[in-house]
XYZ file of C-alpha atoms in Angstrom:
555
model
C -49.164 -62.839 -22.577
C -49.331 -66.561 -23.318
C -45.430 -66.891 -24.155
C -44.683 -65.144 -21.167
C -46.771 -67.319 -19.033
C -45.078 -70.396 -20.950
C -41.776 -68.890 -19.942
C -42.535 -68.723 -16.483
C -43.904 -72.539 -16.757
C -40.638 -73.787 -18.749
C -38.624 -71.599 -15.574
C -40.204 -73.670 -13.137
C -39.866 -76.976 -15.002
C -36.251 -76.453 -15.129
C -35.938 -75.483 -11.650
C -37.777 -79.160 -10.931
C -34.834 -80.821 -13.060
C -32.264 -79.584 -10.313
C -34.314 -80.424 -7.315
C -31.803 -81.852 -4.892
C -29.066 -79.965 -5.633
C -27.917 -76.921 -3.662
C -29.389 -74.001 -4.513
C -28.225 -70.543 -2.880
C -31.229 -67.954 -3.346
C -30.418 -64.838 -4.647
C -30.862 -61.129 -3.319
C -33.925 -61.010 -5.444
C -35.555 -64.082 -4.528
C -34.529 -63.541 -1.056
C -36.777 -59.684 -1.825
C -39.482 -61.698 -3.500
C -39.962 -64.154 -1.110
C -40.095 -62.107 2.021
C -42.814 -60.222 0.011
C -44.755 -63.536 -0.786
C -44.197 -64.399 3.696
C -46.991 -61.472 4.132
C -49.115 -62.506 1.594
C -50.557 -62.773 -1.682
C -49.007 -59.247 -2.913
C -50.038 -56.734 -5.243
C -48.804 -56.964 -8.830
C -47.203 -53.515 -8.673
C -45.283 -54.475 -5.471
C -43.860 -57.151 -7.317
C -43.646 -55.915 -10.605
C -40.667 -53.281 -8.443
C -38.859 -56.520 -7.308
C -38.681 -57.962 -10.926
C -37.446 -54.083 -12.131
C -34.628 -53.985 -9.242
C -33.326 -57.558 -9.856
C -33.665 -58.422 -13.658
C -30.744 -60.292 -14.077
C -32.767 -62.843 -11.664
C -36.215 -62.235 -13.632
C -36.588 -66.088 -15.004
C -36.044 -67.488 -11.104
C -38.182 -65.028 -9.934
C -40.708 -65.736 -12.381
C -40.597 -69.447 -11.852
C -41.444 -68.859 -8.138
C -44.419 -66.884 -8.354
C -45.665 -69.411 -11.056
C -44.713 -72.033 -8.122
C -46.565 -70.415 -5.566
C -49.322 -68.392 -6.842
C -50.272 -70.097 -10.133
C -50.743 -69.066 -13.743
C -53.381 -66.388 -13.083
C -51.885 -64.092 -10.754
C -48.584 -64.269 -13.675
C -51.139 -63.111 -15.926
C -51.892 -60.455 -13.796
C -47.888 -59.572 -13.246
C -47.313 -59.392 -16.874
C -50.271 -57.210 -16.872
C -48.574 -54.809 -14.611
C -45.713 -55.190 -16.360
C -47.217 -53.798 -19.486
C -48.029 -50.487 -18.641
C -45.729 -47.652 -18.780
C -44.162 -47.598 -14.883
C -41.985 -44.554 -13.329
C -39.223 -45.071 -10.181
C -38.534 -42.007 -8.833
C -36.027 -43.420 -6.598
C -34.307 -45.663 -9.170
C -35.179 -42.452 -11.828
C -36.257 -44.807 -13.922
C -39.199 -44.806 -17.030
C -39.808 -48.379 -18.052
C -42.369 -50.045 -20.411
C -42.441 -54.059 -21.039
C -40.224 -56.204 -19.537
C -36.424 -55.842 -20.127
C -36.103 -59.298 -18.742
C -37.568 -60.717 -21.658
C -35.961 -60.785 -25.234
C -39.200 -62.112 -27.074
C -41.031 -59.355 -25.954
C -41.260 -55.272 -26.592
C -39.610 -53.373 -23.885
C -38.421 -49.675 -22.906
C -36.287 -47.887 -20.335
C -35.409 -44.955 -19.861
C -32.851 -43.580 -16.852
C -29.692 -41.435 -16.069
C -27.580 -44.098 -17.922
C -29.580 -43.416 -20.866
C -32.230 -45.273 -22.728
C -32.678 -48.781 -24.483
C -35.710 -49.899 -26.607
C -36.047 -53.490 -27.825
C -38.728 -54.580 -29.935
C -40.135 -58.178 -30.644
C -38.993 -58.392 -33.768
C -35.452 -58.311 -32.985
C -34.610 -54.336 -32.921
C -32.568 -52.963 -30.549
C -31.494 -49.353 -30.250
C -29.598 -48.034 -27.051
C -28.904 -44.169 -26.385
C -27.048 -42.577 -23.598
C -24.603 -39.131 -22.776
C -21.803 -41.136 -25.049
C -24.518 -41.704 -28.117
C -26.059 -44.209 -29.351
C -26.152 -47.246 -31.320
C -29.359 -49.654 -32.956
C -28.740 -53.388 -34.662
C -31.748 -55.767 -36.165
C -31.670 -59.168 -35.474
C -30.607 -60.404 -38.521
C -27.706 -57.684 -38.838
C -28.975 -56.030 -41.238
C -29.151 -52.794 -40.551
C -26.865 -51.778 -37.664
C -24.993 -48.549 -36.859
C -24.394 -45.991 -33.938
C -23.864 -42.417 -33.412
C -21.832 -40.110 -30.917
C -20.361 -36.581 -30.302
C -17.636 -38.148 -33.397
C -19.996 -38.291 -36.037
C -22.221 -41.409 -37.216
C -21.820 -44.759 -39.312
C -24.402 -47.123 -40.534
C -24.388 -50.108 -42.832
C -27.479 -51.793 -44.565
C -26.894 -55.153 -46.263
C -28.658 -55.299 -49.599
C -27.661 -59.410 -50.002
C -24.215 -61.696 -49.293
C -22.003 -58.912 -51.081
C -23.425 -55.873 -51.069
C -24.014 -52.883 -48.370
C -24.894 -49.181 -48.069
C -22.856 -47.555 -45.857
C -23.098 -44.062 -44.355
C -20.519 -41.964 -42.531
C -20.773 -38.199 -40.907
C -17.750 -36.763 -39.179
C -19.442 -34.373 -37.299
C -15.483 -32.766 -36.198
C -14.228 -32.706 -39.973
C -17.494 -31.434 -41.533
C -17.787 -34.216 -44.011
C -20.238 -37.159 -44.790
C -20.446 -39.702 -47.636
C -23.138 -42.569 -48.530
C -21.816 -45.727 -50.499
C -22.278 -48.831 -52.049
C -19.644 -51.468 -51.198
C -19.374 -54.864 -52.623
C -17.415 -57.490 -50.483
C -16.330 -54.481 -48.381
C -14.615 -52.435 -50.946
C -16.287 -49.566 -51.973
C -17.659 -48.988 -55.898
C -18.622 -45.471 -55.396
C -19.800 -42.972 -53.132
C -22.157 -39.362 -52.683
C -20.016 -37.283 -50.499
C -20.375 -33.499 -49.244
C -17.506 -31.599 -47.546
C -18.376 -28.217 -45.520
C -15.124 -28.442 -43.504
C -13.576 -25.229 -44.925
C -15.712 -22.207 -44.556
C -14.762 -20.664 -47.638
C -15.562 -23.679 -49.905
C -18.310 -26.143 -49.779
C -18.090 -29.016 -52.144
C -20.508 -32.204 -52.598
C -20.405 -34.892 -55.851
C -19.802 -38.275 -56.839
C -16.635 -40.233 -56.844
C -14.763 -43.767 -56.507
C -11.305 -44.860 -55.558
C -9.028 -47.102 -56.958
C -5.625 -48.588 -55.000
C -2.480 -48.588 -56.933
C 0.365 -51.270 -56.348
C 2.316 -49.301 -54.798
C 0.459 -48.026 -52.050
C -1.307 -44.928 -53.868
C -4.702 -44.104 -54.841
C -6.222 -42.679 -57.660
C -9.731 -41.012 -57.295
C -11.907 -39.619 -59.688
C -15.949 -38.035 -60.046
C -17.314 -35.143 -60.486
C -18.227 -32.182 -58.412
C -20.045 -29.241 -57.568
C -17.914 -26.562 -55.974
C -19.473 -23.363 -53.941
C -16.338 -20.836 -53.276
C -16.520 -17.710 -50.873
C -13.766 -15.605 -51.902
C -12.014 -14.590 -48.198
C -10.980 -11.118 -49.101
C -14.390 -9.508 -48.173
C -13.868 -10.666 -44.843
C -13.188 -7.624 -42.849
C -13.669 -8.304 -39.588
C -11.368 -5.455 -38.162
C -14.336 -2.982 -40.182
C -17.289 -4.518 -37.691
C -17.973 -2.868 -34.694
C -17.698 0.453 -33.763
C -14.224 1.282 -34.737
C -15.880 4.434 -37.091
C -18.905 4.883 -34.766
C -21.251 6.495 -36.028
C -19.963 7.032 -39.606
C -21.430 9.461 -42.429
C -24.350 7.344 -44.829
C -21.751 7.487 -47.267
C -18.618 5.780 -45.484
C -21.448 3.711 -44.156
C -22.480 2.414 -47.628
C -18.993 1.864 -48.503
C -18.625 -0.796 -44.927
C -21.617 -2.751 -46.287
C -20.402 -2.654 -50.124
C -17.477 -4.273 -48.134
C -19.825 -7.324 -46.093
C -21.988 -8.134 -48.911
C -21.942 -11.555 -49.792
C -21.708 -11.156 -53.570
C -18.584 -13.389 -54.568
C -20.224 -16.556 -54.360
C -18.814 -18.717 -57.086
C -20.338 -22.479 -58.329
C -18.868 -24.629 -60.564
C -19.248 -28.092 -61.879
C -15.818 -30.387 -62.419
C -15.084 -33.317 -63.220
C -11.326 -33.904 -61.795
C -9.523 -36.409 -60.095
C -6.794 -36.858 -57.077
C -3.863 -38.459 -56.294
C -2.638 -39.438 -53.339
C 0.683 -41.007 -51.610
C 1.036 -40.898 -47.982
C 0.864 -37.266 -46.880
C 0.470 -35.753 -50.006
C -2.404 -35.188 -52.152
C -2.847 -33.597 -55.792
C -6.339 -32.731 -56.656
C -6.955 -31.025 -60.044
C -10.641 -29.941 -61.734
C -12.151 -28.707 -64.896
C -15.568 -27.681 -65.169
C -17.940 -24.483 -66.357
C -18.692 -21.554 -63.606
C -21.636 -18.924 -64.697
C -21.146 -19.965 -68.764
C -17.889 -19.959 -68.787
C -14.229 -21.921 -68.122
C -13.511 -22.701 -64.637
C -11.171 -25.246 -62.947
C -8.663 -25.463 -60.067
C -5.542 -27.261 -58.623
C -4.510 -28.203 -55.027
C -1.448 -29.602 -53.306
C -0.932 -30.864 -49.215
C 2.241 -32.125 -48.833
C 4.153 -32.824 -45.469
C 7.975 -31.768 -45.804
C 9.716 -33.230 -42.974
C 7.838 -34.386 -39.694
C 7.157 -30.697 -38.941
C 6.018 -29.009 -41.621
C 2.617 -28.781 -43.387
C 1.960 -27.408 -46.741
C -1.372 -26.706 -48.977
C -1.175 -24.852 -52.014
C -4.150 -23.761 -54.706
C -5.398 -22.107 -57.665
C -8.220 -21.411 -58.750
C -10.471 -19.789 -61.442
C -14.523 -19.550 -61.427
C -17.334 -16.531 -61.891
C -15.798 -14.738 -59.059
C -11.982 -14.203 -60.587
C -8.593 -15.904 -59.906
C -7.759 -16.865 -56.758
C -4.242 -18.174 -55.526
C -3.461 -19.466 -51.503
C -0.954 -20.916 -49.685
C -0.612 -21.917 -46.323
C 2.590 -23.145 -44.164
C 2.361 -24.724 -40.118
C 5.496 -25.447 -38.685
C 5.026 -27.715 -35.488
C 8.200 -27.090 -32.543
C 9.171 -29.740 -30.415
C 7.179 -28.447 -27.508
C 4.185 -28.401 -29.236
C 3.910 -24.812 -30.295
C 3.128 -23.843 -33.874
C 3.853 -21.283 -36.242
C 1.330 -20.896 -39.283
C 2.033 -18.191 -42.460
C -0.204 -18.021 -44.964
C -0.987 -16.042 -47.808
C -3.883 -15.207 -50.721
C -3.775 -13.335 -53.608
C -7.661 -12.413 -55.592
C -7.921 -10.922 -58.612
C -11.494 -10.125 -60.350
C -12.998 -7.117 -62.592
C -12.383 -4.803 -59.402
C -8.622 -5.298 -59.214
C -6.335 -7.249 -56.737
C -6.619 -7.986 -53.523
C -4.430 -10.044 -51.299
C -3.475 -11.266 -47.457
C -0.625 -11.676 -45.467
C -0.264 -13.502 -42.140
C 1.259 -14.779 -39.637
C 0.501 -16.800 -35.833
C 2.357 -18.233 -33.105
C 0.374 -20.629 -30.432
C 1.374 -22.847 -27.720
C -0.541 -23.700 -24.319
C 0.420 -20.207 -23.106
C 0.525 -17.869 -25.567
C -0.498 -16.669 -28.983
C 0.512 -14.137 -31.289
C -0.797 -13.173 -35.338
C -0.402 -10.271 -37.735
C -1.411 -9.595 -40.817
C -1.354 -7.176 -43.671
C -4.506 -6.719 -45.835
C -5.176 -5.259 -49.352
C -9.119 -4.608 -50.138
C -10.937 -3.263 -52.660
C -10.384 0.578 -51.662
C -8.290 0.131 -48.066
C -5.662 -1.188 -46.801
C -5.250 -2.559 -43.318
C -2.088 -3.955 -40.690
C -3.418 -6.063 -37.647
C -1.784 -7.670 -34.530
C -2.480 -9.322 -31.652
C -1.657 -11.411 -28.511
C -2.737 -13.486 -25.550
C -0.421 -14.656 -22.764
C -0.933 -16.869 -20.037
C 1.298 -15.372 -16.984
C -0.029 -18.154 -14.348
C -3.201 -20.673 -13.468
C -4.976 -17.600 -12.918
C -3.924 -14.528 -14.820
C -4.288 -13.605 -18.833
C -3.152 -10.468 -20.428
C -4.316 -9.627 -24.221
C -3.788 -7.077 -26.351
C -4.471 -5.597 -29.841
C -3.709 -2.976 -32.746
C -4.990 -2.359 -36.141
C -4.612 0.449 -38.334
C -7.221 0.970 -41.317
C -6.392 3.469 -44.417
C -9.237 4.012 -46.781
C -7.919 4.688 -50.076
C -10.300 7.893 -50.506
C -9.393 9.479 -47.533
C -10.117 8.507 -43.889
C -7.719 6.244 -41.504
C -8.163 5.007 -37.743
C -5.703 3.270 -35.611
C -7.130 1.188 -32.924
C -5.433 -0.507 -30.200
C -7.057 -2.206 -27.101
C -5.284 -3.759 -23.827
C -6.648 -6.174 -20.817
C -6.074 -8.964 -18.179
C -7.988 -11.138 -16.438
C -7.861 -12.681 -13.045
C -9.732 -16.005 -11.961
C -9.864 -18.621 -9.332
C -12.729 -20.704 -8.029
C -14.034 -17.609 -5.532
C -12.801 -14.492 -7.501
C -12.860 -13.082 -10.985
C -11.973 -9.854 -12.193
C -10.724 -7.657 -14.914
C -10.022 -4.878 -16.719
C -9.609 -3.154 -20.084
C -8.381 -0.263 -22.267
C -9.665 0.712 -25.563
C -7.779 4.268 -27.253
C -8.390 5.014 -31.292
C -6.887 7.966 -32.994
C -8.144 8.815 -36.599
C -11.342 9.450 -38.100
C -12.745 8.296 -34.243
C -10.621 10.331 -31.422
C -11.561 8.105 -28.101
C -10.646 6.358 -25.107
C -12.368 3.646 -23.190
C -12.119 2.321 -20.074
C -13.672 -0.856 -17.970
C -13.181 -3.022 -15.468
C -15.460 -5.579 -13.290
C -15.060 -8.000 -9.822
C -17.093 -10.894 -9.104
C -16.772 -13.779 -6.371
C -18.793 -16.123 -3.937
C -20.246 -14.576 -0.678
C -22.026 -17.219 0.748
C -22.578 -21.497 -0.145
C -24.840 -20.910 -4.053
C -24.980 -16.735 -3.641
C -22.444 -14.975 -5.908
C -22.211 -10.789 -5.869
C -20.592 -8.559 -8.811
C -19.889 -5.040 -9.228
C -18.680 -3.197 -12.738
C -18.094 0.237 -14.475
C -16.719 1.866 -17.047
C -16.361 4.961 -19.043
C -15.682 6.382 -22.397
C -14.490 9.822 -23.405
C -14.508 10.788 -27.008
C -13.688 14.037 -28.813
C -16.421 16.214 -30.111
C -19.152 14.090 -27.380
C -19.875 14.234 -24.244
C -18.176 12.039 -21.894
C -19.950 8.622 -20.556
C -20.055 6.382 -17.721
C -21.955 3.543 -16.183
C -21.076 1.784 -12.540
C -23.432 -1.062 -11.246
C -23.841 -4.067 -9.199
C -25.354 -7.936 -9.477
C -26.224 -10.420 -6.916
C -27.055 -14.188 -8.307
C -28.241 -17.354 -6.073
C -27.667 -20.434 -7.581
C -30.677 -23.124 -6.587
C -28.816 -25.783 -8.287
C -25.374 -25.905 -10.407
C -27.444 -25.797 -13.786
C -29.436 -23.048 -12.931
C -29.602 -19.654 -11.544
C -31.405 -16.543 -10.553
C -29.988 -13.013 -11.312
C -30.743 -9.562 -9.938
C -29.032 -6.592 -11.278
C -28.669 -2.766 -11.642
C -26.531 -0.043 -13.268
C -26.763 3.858 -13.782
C -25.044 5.638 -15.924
C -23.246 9.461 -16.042
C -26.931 10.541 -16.578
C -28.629 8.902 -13.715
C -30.779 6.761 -15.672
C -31.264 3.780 -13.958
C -31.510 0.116 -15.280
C -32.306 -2.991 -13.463
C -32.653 -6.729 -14.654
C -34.142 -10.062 -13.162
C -32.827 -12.813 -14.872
C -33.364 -16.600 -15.054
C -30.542 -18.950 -16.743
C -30.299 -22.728 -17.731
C -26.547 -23.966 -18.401
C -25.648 -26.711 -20.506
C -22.285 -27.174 -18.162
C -22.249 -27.732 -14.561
C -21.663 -24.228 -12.317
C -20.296 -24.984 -9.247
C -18.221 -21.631 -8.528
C -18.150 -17.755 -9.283
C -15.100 -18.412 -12.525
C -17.514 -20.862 -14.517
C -20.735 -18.994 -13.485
C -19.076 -15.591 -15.373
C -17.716 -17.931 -18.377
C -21.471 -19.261 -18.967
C -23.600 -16.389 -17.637
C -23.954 -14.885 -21.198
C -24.233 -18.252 -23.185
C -26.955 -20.075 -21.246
C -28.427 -22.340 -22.600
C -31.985 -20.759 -22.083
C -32.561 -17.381 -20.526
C -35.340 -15.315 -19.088
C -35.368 -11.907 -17.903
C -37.846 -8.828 -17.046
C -35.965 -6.107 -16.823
C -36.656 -1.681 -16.625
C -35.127 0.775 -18.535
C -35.265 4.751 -17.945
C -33.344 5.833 -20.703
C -35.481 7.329 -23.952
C -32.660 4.540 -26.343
C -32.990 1.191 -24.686
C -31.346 -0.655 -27.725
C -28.270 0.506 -25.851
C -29.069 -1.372 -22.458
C -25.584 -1.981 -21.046
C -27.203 -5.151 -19.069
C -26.880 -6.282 -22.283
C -23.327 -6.352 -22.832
C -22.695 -8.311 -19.052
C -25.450 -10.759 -19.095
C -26.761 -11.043 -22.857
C -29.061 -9.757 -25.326
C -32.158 -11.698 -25.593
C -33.093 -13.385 -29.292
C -36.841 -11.707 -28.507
C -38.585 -9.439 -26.494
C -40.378 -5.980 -25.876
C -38.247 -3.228 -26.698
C -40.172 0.165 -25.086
C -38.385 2.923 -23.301
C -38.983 3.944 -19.875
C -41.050 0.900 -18.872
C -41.201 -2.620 -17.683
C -39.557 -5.091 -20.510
C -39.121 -8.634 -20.985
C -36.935 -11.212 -22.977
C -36.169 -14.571 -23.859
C -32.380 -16.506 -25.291
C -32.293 -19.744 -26.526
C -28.431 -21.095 -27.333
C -28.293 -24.239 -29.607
């Protein structure tokens, strides 16, 4: 308290020095000394003054040292002290911000800045955030990009660390007059491979680099991914087709191995090549990315670990207008045969279109599908797959829909037909749009008829009032074909904004938090159809034919 009490001395002392020149008071002496014209004030009034104008805090300081002496600037630093809230400013603040040689906080819808006596600073707000010592030392910041930090050990040398939150890779090095002498790196960026070790880089003369360490490598072989098998193409299948589906999903091809390799690089291409040991035995691997031309992309790879032989290759052509066209391929082969992938995808800012042929273990499988943007406000997409089991069984699925929306109206529709194994044909469709300033009302439906079962069918109706554009309040209904009725009170948190009926339906089911209570008649209520429109909830009570409730957090 002394130093600040000095401050406010050495203020006024240098005030003295100009006495006689012209002086033009500003806004917040003007607000301080209007306050001081009624009277000796209370701390806390002026303690507000000093918080509103602190780019004037040493002349403001100096004249209530002036005026009212050393003890009642004891008894504003006092104030000053204490943790304070604004609730028109929306401010927190702690300290005094005005004041480098001294602790101080604040907190508002900017963001938030601490500085400490000793020198720290750290600053975070809805862009990130940064922090620096005084002496340098230690200084680094952090956004939605990734982060970067630097510690100097001495003169020459530095730790630095890097995450690129977008490209799924971080490293932590030592440097020595800037250039680095090695780093620990880990690199999640492709799902089927996760790889993390320890490696430096050396620059050649003419312009390439050589880099070499050693690695651990984690591979997830892509051919059990069968994502055309989820769902409820089969329905309810028999236990043994059903075994065979989760033979399918397990996660048993995991493969590790432990290189040592090295890379070289020139411009746009890179050759990376391994050799290592994988469960016991030999395992290594060989890559190539290469740019041909400024519109084509190539990768290319090999490899061999516990899991089998695996060999990929992947093409993107880039047209002038933006739109590309990727083919790629894979080819596995392990103590259960050979499996492979071909595919194909168009996308530009209107449209996309893929297909793909799959070999498994035991099926085989032909895909396609597309999305097309006719205008600003409607989208048509569509789908077909066909699924042969080796041992007997086949279903063709194919599913069509379209979208309208605009600021006051959404709706849509869509088909779902399989022939096969499952004999069926769905249909659904829903409308939703603003009926008064924050009130929103919905109505939906749909049916399914399937061969051998009895034919379903739900129709219902929502009505949501929207207290502020990050929250709202939800109450909804449906029956279905049996007269079993369902109804729903729900609360939601966004993350986003929602300011109309189009973004409301686009962040209804991925709130940020949700609460419901909710009643279900029917004697199964795992098979709410609330669910499906508004979300299932992460827990909750689960009874039949009574009153339920549920919570959804979204990270």
């Amino acid at each position: 308290m002394a130093k600040e009490v000095a401050q406010a001395r050495n203020a006024e002392t240098e005030g003295s020095e100009h006495e006689g020149q012209e002086h033009t008071p500003g806004p917040g002496e003007q607000a301080l000394q209007a306050l001081l014209a009624k009277g000796r004030p209370e701390p806390k009034k002026v303690v507000t003054v000093l918080d509103t104008y602190r780019g004037e805090r040493d002349a403001l300081m100096a004249m209530l040292h002036k005026q009212l002496g050393n003890a009642y600037v004891q008894e504003v630093v006092q104030e000053m002290n204490g943790l304070r809230v604004d609730t028109k400013r929306l401010e927190v603040t702690a300290g005094d911000p005005g004041n480098p040689e001294t602790t101080s906080f604040v907190a508002n819808k900017e963001g938030a800045t601490l500085h400490t006596a000793g020198g720290f600073d750290a600053k975070a707000g809805k862009d990130g955030g940064s922090w620096s010592t005084a002496d340098g030392d230690f200084t680094g910041k952090v956004d939605k990009k990734g982060l970067d930090s630097t510690y100097k050990i001495d003169d020459d040398d530095a730790i630095h660390a890097q995450s690129n939150f977008k490209d799924k890779t971080a490293t932590i090095g030592w440097e020595r007059d800037g250039q680095s002498q090695g780093e620990l790196y880990g690199d999640w960026s492709d799902k089927n491979r996760v790889e993390a070790g320890l490696r430096r880089e050396w620059e050649l003369d003419n312009g390439s680099t050589v880099e070499g360490g050693i690695r651990n490598v984690t591979n997830k072989n892509p051919h059990h991914e069968v994502p055309y098998l989820e769902g409820t193409m089969y329905g309810s299948p028999s236990g043994e087709r059903e075994q065979y589906l989760d033979d399918l999903r397990r996660n048993r091809d995991k493969g590790h191995s432990q290189q040592v390799y090295g890379a070289y690089t020139k411009g746009d291409t890179r050759v990376d090549a391994g050799v290592g040991i994988s469960g016991g035995e030999l395992a290594g691997s060989a890559n190539l990315e290469t740019k041909l031309g400024q519109n084509d992309a190539l990768e290319a790879g090999i490899r061999h670990d516990s899991t089998g032989t695996t060999a990929d290759a992947k093409h993107v052509h880039t047209f002038g207008d933006g739109g590309t066209l990727t083919s790629a391929g894979w080819l596995h082969h392990d103590a259960e045969g050979t499996t492979g992938q071909l595919s194909t995808a168009y996308k530009d800012t209107n449209t996309s279109l893929g297909a793909s042929y799959t070999r498994g273990t035991g099926y085989q499988a032909f895909q396609a599908n597309g999305r097309h943007q006719l205008n600003k406000e409607w989208e048509l997409h569509g789908a077909v797959d066909h699924v042969n089991i080796d041992n007997g069984g086949n279903q063709t699925r194919g599913h069509f829909g379209g979208s309208y929306t605009s600021p006051n109206l959404v709706h849509g529709f869509d088909i779902d037909a399989g022939r096969g194994d499952r004999d069926y044909l769905g249909l659904r469709g829903s409308v939703a749009g603003q009926v008064a300033p924050n009130w929103y009302a919905s109505g939906f439906g749909g049916s399914t008829f399937e061969a051998g079962k009895q034919a379903t069918a739900h129709l219902g109706a929502g009505l949501t009032f929207t207290p502020s554009q990050r929250t709202a309040l939800t109450l909804a209904g449906v029956m279905d074909h049996d007269g079993v009725l369902e109804t729903r009170l729900q609360f939601d948190v966004f993350k986003d904004k929602v300011s109309n009926v189009a973004e409301l339906s686009k962040h209804q089911r991925d709130a940020l938090f949700s609460l419901f209570i909710s009643y279900t008649g029917g004697a199964n209520p795992s098979q709410r159809i609330l669910d499906e429109r508004f979300g299932r909830p992460d827990t909750g009570s689960n009874q039949p034919g009574s009153v339920q409730a549920g919570i959804r957090i979204k990270f």
